[in-house]
PDB file of C-alpha atoms in Angstrom:
ATOM      1  CA  MET A 299     -53.612   8.388-121.221  1.00  0.00           C
ATOM      2  CA  LEU A 300     -50.226   8.261-119.576  1.00  0.00           C
ATOM      3  CA  ARG A 301     -51.791   7.114-116.316  1.00  0.00           C
ATOM      4  CA  ALA A 302     -53.655   4.257-117.982  1.00  0.00           C
ATOM      5  CA  THR A 303     -50.422   3.062-119.594  1.00  0.00           C
ATOM      6  CA  ARG A 304     -48.661   2.992-116.229  1.00  0.00           C
ATOM      7  CA  ILE A 305     -51.422   0.927-114.666  1.00  0.00           C
ATOM      8  CA  MET A 306     -51.302  -1.546-117.532  1.00  0.00           C
ATOM      9  CA  ILE A 307     -47.528  -1.934-117.250  1.00  0.00           C
ATOM     10  CA  VAL A 308     -47.685  -2.400-113.482  1.00  0.00           C
ATOM     11  CA  GLY A 309     -50.509  -4.898-113.896  1.00  0.00           C
ATOM     12  CA  MET A 310     -48.567  -6.905-116.492  1.00  0.00           C
ATOM     13  CA  ALA A 311     -45.450  -6.837-114.313  1.00  0.00           C
ATOM     14  CA  SER A 312     -47.443  -8.166-111.358  1.00  0.00           C
ATOM     15  CA  VAL A 313     -48.795 -11.022-113.442  1.00  0.00           C
ATOM     16  CA  LEU A 314     -45.293 -11.882-114.612  1.00  0.00           C
ATOM     17  CA  VAL A 315     -43.890 -11.860-111.082  1.00  0.00           C
ATOM     18  CA  VAL A 316     -46.711 -14.048-109.792  1.00  0.00           C
ATOM     19  CA  GLY A 317     -46.187 -16.461-112.675  1.00  0.00           C
ATOM     20  CA  ILE A 318     -42.475 -16.719-112.034  1.00  0.00           C
ATOM     21  CA  ALA A 319     -42.743 -16.985-108.258  1.00  0.00           C
ATOM     22  CA  ALA A 320     -45.518 -19.577-108.210  1.00  0.00           C
ATOM     23  CA  PRO A 321     -44.191 -22.953-107.005  1.00  0.00           C
ATOM     24  CA  ALA A 322     -44.653 -26.114-109.011  1.00  0.00           C
ATOM     25  CA  THR A 323     -47.312 -28.520-107.852  1.00  0.00           C
ATOM     26  CA  ALA A 324     -46.232 -30.023-104.549  1.00  0.00           C
ATOM     27  CA  GLU A 325     -45.595 -33.743-104.680  1.00  0.00           C
ATOM     28  CA  PRO A 326     -45.445 -36.058-101.669  1.00  0.00           C
ATOM     29  CA  ASN A 327     -42.206 -37.486-103.127  1.00  0.00           C
ATOM     30  CA  PRO A 328     -40.551 -34.568-104.901  1.00  0.00           C
ATOM     31  CA  THR A 329     -38.491 -35.463-107.931  1.00  0.00           C
ATOM     32  CA  GLU A 330     -37.492 -32.035-109.213  1.00  0.00           C
ATOM     33  CA  PRO A 331     -33.924 -30.897-108.451  1.00  0.00           C
ATOM     34  CA  ALA A 332     -33.456 -27.859-106.278  1.00  0.00           C
ATOM     35  CA  TYR A 333     -29.818 -27.016-107.006  1.00  0.00           C
ATOM     36  CA  LEU A 334     -26.625 -28.576-108.288  1.00  0.00           C
ATOM     37  CA  TYR A 335     -23.459 -28.152-106.247  1.00  0.00           C
ATOM     38  CA  ARG A 336     -19.848 -29.175-106.736  1.00  0.00           C
ATOM     39  CA  ALA A 337     -18.529 -30.791-103.583  1.00  0.00           C
ATOM     40  CA  GLU A 338     -15.459 -32.588-102.291  1.00  0.00           C
ATOM     41  CA  VAL A 339     -16.118 -35.801-100.379  1.00  0.00           C
ATOM     42  CA  VAL A 340     -14.296 -35.678 -97.043  1.00  0.00           C
ATOM     43  CA  ARG A 341     -15.762 -38.723 -95.257  1.00  0.00           C
ATOM     44  CA  ILE A 342     -17.956 -41.730 -95.846  1.00  0.00           C
ATOM     45  CA  VAL A 343     -20.229 -42.094 -92.798  1.00  0.00           C
ATOM     46  CA  ASP A 344     -21.983 -45.268 -93.951  1.00  0.00           C
ATOM     47  CA  GLY A 345     -23.501 -46.761 -97.110  1.00  0.00           C
ATOM     48  CA  ASP A 346     -26.005 -43.952 -97.605  1.00  0.00           C
ATOM     49  CA  THR A 347     -24.471 -40.930 -95.846  1.00  0.00           C
ATOM     50  CA  ILE A 348     -21.409 -38.818 -96.662  1.00  0.00           C
ATOM     51  CA  ASP A 349     -19.726 -35.656 -95.386  1.00  0.00           C
ATOM     52  CA  VAL A 350     -18.728 -33.106 -98.015  1.00  0.00           C
ATOM     53  CA  ASP A 351     -17.274 -29.643 -98.446  1.00  0.00           C
ATOM     54  CA  ILE A 352     -19.697 -27.835-100.772  1.00  0.00           C
ATOM     55  CA  ASP A 353     -18.557 -25.125-103.187  1.00  0.00           C
ATOM     56  CA  LEU A 354     -21.329 -22.502-103.325  1.00  0.00           C
ATOM     57  CA  GLY A 355     -19.404 -20.307-105.753  1.00  0.00           C
ATOM     58  CA  PHE A 356     -17.975 -16.838-105.201  1.00  0.00           C
ATOM     59  CA  TYR A 357     -15.302 -18.395-102.940  1.00  0.00           C
ATOM     60  CA  ILE A 358     -17.980 -19.480-100.450  1.00  0.00           C
ATOM     61  CA  TRP A 359     -17.861 -23.009 -99.022  1.00  0.00           C
ATOM     62  CA  ILE A 360     -19.935 -25.004 -96.570  1.00  0.00           C
ATOM     63  CA  ARG A 361     -17.533 -27.301 -94.780  1.00  0.00           C
ATOM     64  CA  ASN A 362     -18.266 -30.758 -93.435  1.00  0.00           C
ATOM     65  CA  GLN A 363     -21.940 -30.888 -94.479  1.00  0.00           C
ATOM     66  CA  ARG A 364     -23.676 -34.222 -93.972  1.00  0.00           C
ATOM     67  CA  ILE A 365     -25.622 -35.498 -97.016  1.00  0.00           C
ATOM     68  CA  ARG A 366     -28.016 -38.467 -97.009  1.00  0.00           C
ATOM     69  CA  LEU A 367     -28.244 -40.179-100.394  1.00  0.00           C
ATOM     70  CA  PHE A 368     -31.809 -39.568-101.524  1.00  0.00           C
ATOM     71  CA  ASP A 369     -34.259 -42.440-101.988  1.00  0.00           C
ATOM     72  CA  ILE A 370     -31.910 -45.278-101.036  1.00  0.00           C
ATOM     73  CA  ASP A 371     -31.434 -47.270 -97.867  1.00  0.00           C
ATOM     74  CA  ALA A 372     -28.200 -49.089 -97.058  1.00  0.00           C
ATOM     75  CA  PRO A 373     -27.734 -51.570 -94.193  1.00  0.00           C
ATOM     76  CA  GLU A 374     -26.596 -50.163 -90.853  1.00  0.00           C
ATOM     77  CA  VAL A 375     -22.954 -50.616 -89.812  1.00  0.00           C
ATOM     78  CA  ASN A 376     -23.927 -52.044 -86.421  1.00  0.00           C
ATOM     79  CA  GLY A 377     -26.287 -54.681 -85.124  1.00  0.00           C
ATOM     80  CA  ALA A 378     -27.585 -57.589 -87.199  1.00  0.00           C
ATOM     81  CA  THR A 379     -26.702 -55.923 -90.523  1.00  0.00           C
ATOM     82  CA  LYS A 380     -23.128 -55.002 -89.564  1.00  0.00           C
ATOM     83  CA  ALA A 381     -21.342 -57.112 -92.221  1.00  0.00           C
ATOM     84  CA  ALA A 382     -23.563 -55.827 -95.055  1.00  0.00           C
ATOM     85  CA  GLY A 383     -23.347 -52.279 -93.687  1.00  0.00           C
ATOM     86  CA  VAL A 384     -19.557 -52.356 -93.581  1.00  0.00           C
ATOM     87  CA  ALA A 385     -19.482 -53.760 -97.153  1.00  0.00           C
ATOM     88  CA  ALA A 386     -21.789 -50.948 -98.346  1.00  0.00           C
ATOM     89  CA  SER A 387     -19.641 -48.327 -96.623  1.00  0.00           C
ATOM     90  CA  GLU A 388     -16.450 -49.749 -98.121  1.00  0.00           C
ATOM     91  CA  TYR A 389     -17.991 -49.827-101.606  1.00  0.00           C
ATOM     92  CA  LEU A 390     -19.114 -46.206-101.314  1.00  0.00           C
ATOM     93  CA  GLU A 391     -15.696 -45.242 -99.969  1.00  0.00           C
ATOM     94  CA  LYS A 392     -13.941 -46.835-102.975  1.00  0.00           C
ATOM     95  CA  LEU A 393     -16.267 -44.891-105.266  1.00  0.00           C
ATOM     96  CA  LEU A 394     -16.170 -41.482-103.599  1.00  0.00           C
ATOM     97  CA  ASP A 395     -13.544 -40.901-100.907  1.00  0.00           C
ATOM     98  CA  GLY A 396     -11.535 -37.781-101.713  1.00  0.00           C
ATOM     99  CA  LYS A 397     -13.346 -37.265-105.031  1.00  0.00           C
ATOM    100  CA  THR A 398     -15.120 -34.222-106.405  1.00  0.00           C
ATOM    101  CA  VAL A 399     -18.812 -34.911-107.023  1.00  0.00           C
ATOM    102  CA  ILE A 400     -21.967 -33.101-108.065  1.00  0.00           C
ATOM    103  CA  ILE A 401     -24.834 -33.048-105.572  1.00  0.00           C
ATOM    104  CA  ARG A 402     -28.418 -32.491-106.709  1.00  0.00           C
ATOM    105  CA  THR A 403     -30.531 -31.473-103.737  1.00  0.00           C
ATOM    106  CA  VAL A 404     -34.242 -32.206-103.445  1.00  0.00           C
ATOM    107  CA  LYS A 405     -37.084 -29.712-102.900  1.00  0.00           C
ATOM    108  CA  GLY A 406     -39.775 -30.470-100.355  1.00  0.00           C
ATOM    109  CA  LYS A 407     -43.459 -29.562-100.440  1.00  0.00           C
ATOM    110  CA  ASP A 408     -42.675 -26.255 -98.729  1.00  0.00           C
ATOM    111  CA  GLY A 409     -40.232 -25.308-101.503  1.00  0.00           C
ATOM    112  CA  ALA A 410     -37.207 -25.533 -99.223  1.00  0.00           C
ATOM    113  CA  ASP A 411     -34.277 -27.862 -99.689  1.00  0.00           C
ATOM    114  CA  ARG A 412     -35.315 -31.040 -97.963  1.00  0.00           C
ATOM    115  CA  ASP A 413     -33.662 -32.608 -94.946  1.00  0.00           C
ATOM    116  CA  ASP A 414     -34.411 -35.815 -93.093  1.00  0.00           C
ATOM    117  CA  SER A 415     -35.332 -36.404 -89.450  1.00  0.00           C
ATOM    118  CA  PHE A 416     -31.625 -36.379 -88.479  1.00  0.00           C
ATOM    119  CA  GLY A 417     -30.981 -32.974 -90.078  1.00  0.00           C
ATOM    120  CA  ARG A 418     -29.069 -34.362 -93.046  1.00  0.00           C
ATOM    121  CA  TRP A 419     -29.680 -32.756 -96.433  1.00  0.00           C
ATOM    122  CA  LEU A 420     -30.969 -35.166 -99.065  1.00  0.00           C
ATOM    123  CA  GLY A 421     -29.301 -35.380-102.442  1.00  0.00           C
ATOM    124  CA  THR A 422     -28.414 -37.452-105.440  1.00  0.00           C
ATOM    125  CA  ILE A 423     -24.670 -37.803-105.868  1.00  0.00           C
ATOM    126  CA  TYR A 424     -23.045 -37.861-109.304  1.00  0.00           C
ATOM    127  CA  LEU A 425     -19.466 -38.900-109.999  1.00  0.00           C
ATOM    128  CA  ASP A 426     -18.337 -38.271-113.570  1.00  0.00           C
ATOM    129  CA  GLY A 427     -21.951 -38.658-114.741  1.00  0.00           C
ATOM    130  CA  LEU A 428     -22.594 -41.821-112.692  1.00  0.00           C
ATOM    131  CA  ASP A 429     -25.685 -41.661-110.453  1.00  0.00           C
ATOM    132  CA  VAL A 430     -24.058 -43.005-107.270  1.00  0.00           C
ATOM    133  CA  ASN A 431     -27.415 -43.503-105.525  1.00  0.00           C
ATOM    134  CA  GLN A 432     -28.548 -45.863-108.278  1.00  0.00           C
ATOM    135  CA  GLU A 433     -25.107 -47.495-108.415  1.00  0.00           C
ATOM    136  CA  MET A 434     -25.419 -48.470-104.750  1.00  0.00           C
ATOM    137  CA  ILE A 435     -28.718 -50.207-105.566  1.00  0.00           C
ATOM    138  CA  ARG A 436     -27.317 -51.810-108.736  1.00  0.00           C
ATOM    139  CA  ALA A 437     -24.318 -53.180-106.816  1.00  0.00           C
ATOM    140  CA  GLY A 438     -26.599 -54.702-104.172  1.00  0.00           C
ATOM    141  CA  HIS A 439     -25.415 -52.437-101.348  1.00  0.00           C
ATOM    142  CA  ALA A 440     -28.696 -50.522-100.970  1.00  0.00           C
ATOM    143  CA  VAL A 441     -32.387 -50.789-101.732  1.00  0.00           C
ATOM    144  CA  PRO A 442     -34.895 -48.122-102.777  1.00  0.00           C
ATOM    145  CA  TYR A 443     -36.111 -46.187 -99.743  1.00  0.00           C
ATOM    146  CA  GLU A 444     -39.771 -47.080 -99.213  1.00  0.00           C
ATOM    147  CA  ASP A 445     -40.760 -44.797 -96.319  1.00  0.00           C
ATOM    148  CA  ARG A 446     -41.523 -41.601 -98.338  1.00  0.00           C
TER     149      ARG A 446
END
């Protein structure tokens, strides 16, 4: 009888572990947050990219990490869109430069934090509850990113 009880407990534990470890349904455009991080903005690269120092907790920091604002596209700061790109960068700089923000990263289909083709991590940036990604669109300095 003792042996049967052990098998049942192990079997139930296995089911629980499988249930917990199973990933959510993969979406082509993931919308579920991966993690929230507190970060200090150290540089505005352009209207949709920033450099931050990320506080991972336990006195562990990632310094100078490049973050691409998820699901928006701002004009480039060179070429034909230079004037609009500079305006977008300046607007983002007024909002964020030197501030502490919250970054919500995005999970990809493989379950890993998602990065773009340039190696930048993708995230939604929040400043005192304001969704900065959406603010850039609202202010006319970015459009929704259509290539995902």
